[in-house]
């Protein structure tokens, strides 16, 4: 991508409305724009990061055996009357009437709709287990939307829904998502700790929130500090192995970890003082097992091996991609801007032409840009007329992991500089060596 032809509206000044660093940096880097309270556009740079986050989430959902579909944002009120949640949900639900005066709503979650899809076509235990998910916009009319896309009214959610014949089978489904979440957050460069959680309006029996420790987090959390170094389930984890997944769950729930709603002071005080971590955190995921809470009122049942009909046991599993992007920034930035983990960086490499218009600099940059693009790298080429200082500041701000800098003096020697955004380390090398370093 040539920066001269891209759309990346950088702000020079710190936006006054932004209270936390991630919101400030997302606005300054031109990643998002507020359209009305708690409702955001994702501008091209932000959209790239969001897409990469979603690709990792999708990959791990698929690995765990979940199947992607797409459900609409607008739902009919009827389904929610069936489950009894239409009246229970309260003011967070945006209620709409269509031209025939039929009550509709903008979905805050999809338990009812997915249960309806399930009951319309699954009739036998032989089709179980089943886990269906989508990555879709949700709307919740939050009392206090704030911190940019961290708590917005319209936001994106990956929501998965599992269906099983028995409680035991449903617990295995729960454990699959539990392990998939550990892997997902790890690949996003985050350490998320599963904590016992309140089941809230979704209702249910077993629930964990996945929390990232951060000073700007809205939740107050308490946990054993060993969680920070626990091993993440490997790539070759067998998600069909019931015992192996139970062992992962048991290990990751063996020590104290709870949000303030579930906090048990006495149990926490039983942890050795030096091992106690009491901190603030950001909730990036939440999983629930709720048994037959929706399948019973909505009549979602299958025929079991005994020939009888059984209400299915369900769970639901949410991750917030539009909250994860600022959460990653909260965890990874410095005074100059964002430092993206390579897995979600909007570009892999930025090529900085310090003197656009200078033939040797132009030729060198074009050569590098073409070679790295051809090798499948996402390259941003800063070919604009801006001053070198401005270009360096922009490259640091947008947090691309590697900068290749071409200035007249180095280029005259057939060389460029390669800078690592995270460490700030700079290395001078031949043009060929710079290309070869990133072409494997
Ligand atoms: P919170 O406690 O932060 O209000 P919640 O418990 O109501 O969230 P869930 O129903 O558990 O949210 O939703 C699943 C995930 O969706 C959350 O873990 C979070 O990552 C994301 N999410 C929920 N509400 C918002 C929001 N208003 N803005 C952005 N992301 C959100
Ligand atoms: Mg939650």
XYZ file of N, CA and C in Angstrom, residues 103-246:
432
model
N -42.883 -5.631 16.367
C -41.743 -5.340 17.229
C -40.492 -6.138 16.820
N -39.406 -5.415 16.649
C -38.122 -6.001 16.293
C -37.108 -5.526 17.341
N -35.913 -6.054 17.252
C -34.849 -5.550 18.123
C -33.507 -5.753 17.448
N -32.538 -4.924 17.851
C -31.170 -5.090 17.361
C -30.506 -6.036 18.368
N -30.087 -7.185 17.906
C -29.631 -8.245 18.808
C -28.494 -7.853 19.734
N -28.708 -8.026 21.064
C -27.608 -7.839 22.019
C -26.826 -9.150 22.193
N -27.385 -10.262 21.722
C -26.813 -11.602 21.822
C -27.752 -12.520 21.038
N -27.388 -13.791 20.834
C -28.170 -14.610 19.896
C -28.639 -15.972 20.417
N -28.748 -16.165 21.716
C -29.169 -17.491 22.217
C -30.499 -17.926 21.599
N -31.467 -17.019 21.594
C -32.800 -17.380 21.091
C -32.755 -17.757 19.614
N -32.069 -16.917 18.827
C -32.076 -17.158 17.386
C -31.377 -18.471 17.030
N -30.249 -18.734 17.686
C -29.528 -19.964 17.347
C -30.314 -21.190 17.831
N -31.037 -21.039 18.938
C -31.872 -22.148 19.417
C -32.985 -22.428 18.408
N -33.502 -21.365 17.813
C -34.535 -21.522 16.784
C -33.975 -22.244 15.555
N -32.768 -21.879 15.154
C -32.138 -22.553 14.011
C -31.944 -24.036 14.335
N -31.472 -24.291 15.545
C -31.214 -25.671 15.970
C -32.493 -26.509 15.946
N -33.551 -25.980 16.591
C -34.765 -26.795 16.752
C -35.448 -27.059 15.418
N -35.189 -26.203 14.432
C -35.851 -26.382 13.146
C -35.254 -27.540 12.350
N -34.038 -27.969 12.703
C -33.472 -29.028 11.865
C -32.745 -30.157 12.580
N -32.389 -29.986 13.837
C -31.671 -31.086 14.501
C -32.656 -31.875 15.359
N -32.735 -33.180 15.077
C -33.751 -33.982 15.775
C -33.159 -35.176 16.532
N -31.876 -35.490 16.246
C -31.313 -36.704 16.838
C -29.993 -36.433 17.552
N -29.757 -37.195 18.612
C -28.483 -37.079 19.343
C -27.291 -37.385 18.431
N -27.556 -38.093 17.320
C -26.450 -38.445 16.416
C -25.840 -37.220 15.755
N -26.578 -36.113 15.725
C -26.048 -34.878 15.127
C -25.294 -34.026 16.149
N -25.153 -34.550 17.361
C -24.451 -33.801 18.413
C -23.087 -34.432 18.668
N -22.116 -33.700 19.205
C -22.216 -32.302 19.616
C -22.229 -31.358 18.414
N -22.799 -30.171 18.651
C -22.811 -29.139 17.619
C -22.446 -27.811 18.277
N -21.566 -27.075 17.621
C -21.231 -25.730 18.111
C -21.252 -24.789 16.906
N -22.155 -23.819 16.952
C -22.302 -22.856 15.847
C -21.865 -21.481 16.324
N -21.101 -20.772 15.479
C -20.683 -19.425 15.894
C -20.750 -18.459 14.723
N -20.806 -17.181 15.067
C -20.632 -16.134 14.059
C -19.861 -14.978 14.662
N -19.405 -14.110 13.787
C -18.732 -12.881 14.234
C -19.588 -11.765 13.681
N -20.308 -11.080 14.558
C -21.360 -10.185 14.092
C -21.485 -8.973 15.024
N -22.047 -7.888 14.499
C -22.295 -6.714 15.323
C -23.428 -6.982 16.314
N -23.281 -6.374 17.477
C -24.312 -6.434 18.507
C -24.617 -5.003 18.898
N -25.789 -4.805 19.515
C -26.079 -3.485 20.062
C -26.581 -3.639 21.486
N -25.942 -2.903 22.382
C -26.441 -2.805 23.765
C -26.397 -1.335 24.131
N -27.552 -0.831 24.544
C -27.626 0.598 24.833
C -27.048 0.853 26.220
N -25.726 0.736 26.311
C -25.001 0.871 27.574
C -25.290 2.242 28.203
N -25.425 2.259 29.537
C -25.642 3.527 30.245
C -24.438 4.435 30.034
N -23.253 3.834 30.148
C -22.048 4.636 30.070
C -21.066 4.069 29.054
N -21.346 4.307 27.749
C -20.348 3.886 26.761
C -19.101 4.747 26.976
N -17.935 4.153 26.943
C -16.737 4.993 27.128
C -15.477 4.282 26.671
N -14.403 5.021 26.667
C -13.092 4.506 26.268
C -13.103 4.010 24.824
N -13.764 4.724 23.946
C -13.762 4.343 22.534
C -14.466 3.020 22.317
N -13.813 2.123 21.588
C -14.472 0.851 21.270
C -14.338 -0.170 22.403
N -13.717 0.248 23.500
C -13.590 -0.645 24.656
C -14.976 -0.942 25.243
N -15.787 0.073 25.379
C -17.181 -0.113 25.799
C -18.044 0.761 24.913
N -18.516 0.177 23.829
C -19.323 0.951 22.891
C -20.749 0.407 22.920
N -21.630 1.051 22.198
C -23.019 0.567 22.160
C -23.164 -0.449 21.032
N -22.653 -0.081 19.853
C -22.578 -1.088 18.791
C -21.169 -1.669 18.869
N -21.058 -2.981 18.941
C -19.732 -3.596 19.027
C -19.785 -4.955 18.346
N -18.609 -5.502 18.097
C -18.571 -6.792 17.436
C -18.392 -7.884 18.484
N -19.021 -9.018 18.219
C -18.810 -10.153 19.114
C -18.644 -11.422 18.285
N -17.725 -12.263 18.732
C -17.713 -13.639 18.247
C -18.540 -14.365 19.274
N -19.678 -14.889 18.864
C -20.483 -15.648 19.818
C -20.745 -17.043 19.266
N -20.408 -18.023 20.114
C -20.568 -19.439 19.751
C -21.592 -20.052 20.694
N -22.297 -21.067 20.201
C -23.357 -21.710 20.977
C -23.240 -23.213 20.824
N -23.123 -23.917 21.960
C -22.953 -25.378 21.879
C -24.226 -26.109 22.282
N -24.427 -27.276 21.667
C -25.611 -28.115 21.914
C -25.138 -29.542 22.187
N -25.591 -30.094 23.305
C -25.205 -31.457 23.669
C -26.380 -32.194 24.298
N -26.259 -33.533 24.286
C -27.333 -34.365 24.841
C -27.351 -34.347 26.368
N -26.152 -34.351 26.966
C -26.077 -34.476 28.426
C -25.218 -33.373 29.034
N -25.315 -33.263 30.326
C -24.491 -32.291 31.037
C -22.996 -32.604 30.858
N -22.643 -33.893 30.930
C -21.230 -34.266 30.810
C -20.695 -33.866 29.440
N -21.474 -34.141 28.408
C -21.042 -33.786 27.052
C -20.940 -32.263 26.925
N -21.862 -31.548 27.559
C -21.846 -30.080 27.494
C -20.606 -29.532 28.193
N -20.169 -30.220 29.251
C -18.958 -29.766 29.939
C -17.723 -29.949 29.049
N -17.724 -31.009 28.271
C -16.619 -31.174 27.313
C -16.646 -30.040 26.282
N -17.818 -29.688 25.805
C -17.936 -28.560 24.863
C -17.428 -27.265 25.499
N -17.761 -27.099 26.771
C -17.302 -25.919 27.515
C -15.769 -25.908 27.585
N -15.216 -27.083 27.892
C -13.754 -27.174 27.995
C -13.058 -26.909 26.666
N -13.709 -27.291 25.558
C -13.117 -27.010 24.246
C -12.984 -25.506 24.039
N -14.049 -24.787 24.373
C -13.998 -23.329 24.202
C -13.007 -22.704 25.186
N -12.954 -23.260 26.386
C -12.016 -22.780 27.406
C -10.580 -22.844 26.858
N -10.228 -24.004 26.285
C -8.870 -24.172 25.742
C -8.667 -23.300 24.502
N -9.694 -23.209 23.663
C -9.592 -22.372 22.452
C -9.362 -20.908 22.839
N -9.996 -20.467 23.919
C -9.829 -19.075 24.346
C -8.402 -18.816 24.830
N -7.857 -19.781 25.587
C -6.470 -19.612 26.059
C -5.543 -19.443 24.858
N -5.758 -20.274 23.834
C -4.904 -20.211 22.636
C -5.123 -18.900 21.863
N -6.381 -18.498 21.744
C -6.704 -17.287 20.984
C -6.012 -16.063 21.594
N -6.196 -15.862 22.888
C -5.627 -14.656 23.504
C -4.101 -14.694 23.467
N -3.530 -15.895 23.616
C -2.076 -16.018 23.528
C -1.587 -15.599 22.135
N -2.269 -16.036 21.100
C -1.853 -15.667 19.735
C -2.023 -14.175 19.478
N -2.897 -13.530 20.243
C -3.068 -12.081 20.093
C -2.037 -11.316 20.921
N -1.112 -12.054 21.529
C -0.058 -11.410 22.309
C -0.504 -11.005 23.699
N -1.583 -11.626 24.191
C -2.137 -11.231 25.488
C -2.084 -12.375 26.487
N -1.978 -12.047 27.752
C -2.132 -13.047 28.804
C -3.503 -12.814 29.443
N -4.433 -13.710 29.127
C -5.777 -13.593 29.703
C -5.950 -14.682 30.752
N -6.516 -14.323 31.886
C -6.693 -15.276 32.983
C -8.188 -15.585 33.144
N -8.554 -16.885 33.090
C -9.963 -17.229 33.299
C -10.333 -17.072 34.765
N -11.421 -16.376 35.021
C -11.840 -16.142 36.398
C -13.294 -16.549 36.564
N -13.582 -17.129 37.708
C -14.975 -17.510 38.001
C -15.836 -16.272 37.928
N -16.971 -16.403 37.260
C -17.766 -15.207 37.021
C -19.231 -15.426 37.316
N -19.889 -14.315 37.511
C -21.324 -14.273 37.692
C -21.957 -14.540 36.319
N -23.112 -15.185 36.307
C -23.670 -15.539 35.006
C -24.556 -14.437 34.405
N -24.906 -13.418 35.179
C -25.612 -12.236 34.643
C -26.901 -12.576 33.912
N -27.333 -11.685 32.997
C -28.621 -11.886 32.321
C -28.662 -13.102 31.388
N -27.479 -13.655 31.011
C -27.495 -14.858 30.173
C -27.990 -16.033 31.032
N -27.690 -15.970 32.317
C -28.150 -16.995 33.250
C -27.290 -18.238 33.175
N -27.360 -19.120 34.191
C -26.656 -20.387 34.046
C -25.901 -20.859 35.249
N -25.090 -21.871 35.015
C -24.533 -22.650 36.111
C -23.019 -22.539 36.245
N -22.338 -22.476 35.108
C -20.881 -22.507 35.127
C -20.430 -21.373 34.217
N -19.485 -20.569 34.685
C -19.121 -19.426 33.864
C -17.728 -18.906 34.210
N -16.974 -18.552 33.170
C -15.670 -17.915 33.375
C -15.542 -16.691 32.491
N -14.967 -15.659 33.082
C -14.591 -14.488 32.291
C -13.103 -14.565 32.037
N -12.684 -14.188 30.846
C -11.255 -14.126 30.536
C -10.832 -12.676 30.655
N -9.867 -12.457 31.561
C -9.521 -11.095 31.952
C -8.049 -10.810 31.659
N -7.805 -9.647 31.059
C -6.440 -9.167 30.853
C -6.143 -8.155 31.950
N -5.018 -8.318 32.607
C -4.683 -7.363 33.663
C -4.245 -6.046 33.033
N -4.857 -4.957 33.464
C -4.498 -3.625 32.947
C -5.006 -2.582 33.925
N -4.179 -1.568 34.186
C -4.556 -0.543 35.158
C -5.833 0.179 34.778
N -6.097 0.274 33.477
C -7.277 1.011 33.031
C -8.517 0.123 32.949
N -8.385 -1.142 33.356
C -9.518 -2.068 33.287
C -10.668 -1.631 34.175
N -11.883 -1.999 33.779
C -13.071 -1.591 34.542
C -13.411 -2.581 35.649
N -12.862 -3.810 35.573
C -13.188 -4.812 36.592
C -12.096 -4.872 37.645
N -12.533 -5.165 38.875
C -11.589 -5.372 39.960
C -11.428 -6.885 40.089
N -10.188 -7.370 40.042
C -9.991 -8.818 40.022
C -8.951 -9.262 41.049
N -9.073 -10.533 41.443
C -8.202 -11.102 42.465
C -7.747 -12.478 42.001
N -6.432 -12.702 41.955
C -5.997 -14.026 41.519
C -4.614 -14.381 42.043
N -4.275 -15.656 41.850
C -2.953 -16.156 42.210
C -1.981 -15.712 41.129
N -0.792 -15.254 41.537
C 0.088 -14.667 40.519
C 0.728 -15.701 39.590
N 0.674 -16.993 39.965
C 1.259 -18.029 39.098
C 0.569 -18.129 37.731
N -0.661 -17.644 37.635
C -1.377 -17.703 36.359
C -0.607 -16.986 35.242
N 0.164 -15.989 35.648
C 0.891 -15.196 34.662
C 1.872 -16.066 33.864
N 2.356 -17.177 34.485
C 3.352 -18.024 33.798
C 2.840 -19.399 33.389
N 1.549 -19.652 33.526
C 1.003 -20.972 33.148
C 1.195 -21.238 31.653
N 1.405 -22.540 31.302
C 1.554 -22.916 29.887
C 0.223 -22.872 29.146
N 0.295 -22.454 27.888
C -0.880 -22.396 27.010
C -0.998 -23.745 26.277
N -2.220 -24.273 26.101
C -2.385 -25.536 25.349
C -1.782 -25.412 23.947
N -1.043 -26.446 23.539
C -0.308 -26.384 22.271
C -1.191 -26.524 21.046
N -0.555 -26.291 19.912
C -1.234 -26.341 18.616
C -1.836 -27.716 18.326
N -1.204 -28.762 18.881
C -1.668 -30.111 18.565
C -2.600 -30.691 19.623
N -3.130 -29.818 20.461
C -4.124 -30.256 21.445
C -5.246 -31.013 20.730
N -5.585 -32.198 21.252
C -6.671 -32.978 20.659
C -7.987 -32.573 21.336
N -8.776 -31.795 20.628
C -10.000 -31.258 21.234
C -11.070 -32.321 21.460
N -10.890 -33.493 20.862
C -11.862 -34.569 21.089
C -11.499 -35.438 22.291
N -10.313 -35.200 22.841
C -9.862 -35.992 23.983
C -10.435 -35.406 25.281
N -11.454 -36.074 25.799
C -12.196 -35.549 26.958
C -11.284 -35.345 28.162
N -10.446 -36.350 28.455
C -9.580 -36.256 29.646
C -8.546 -35.147 29.486
N -7.960 -35.065 28.300
C -6.922 -34.050 28.079
C -7.496 -32.640 28.272
N -8.701 -32.423 27.773
C -9.292 -31.088 27.907
C -9.717 -30.809 29.341
N -10.194 -31.869 30.027
C -10.553 -31.692 31.430
C -9.303 -31.321 32.236
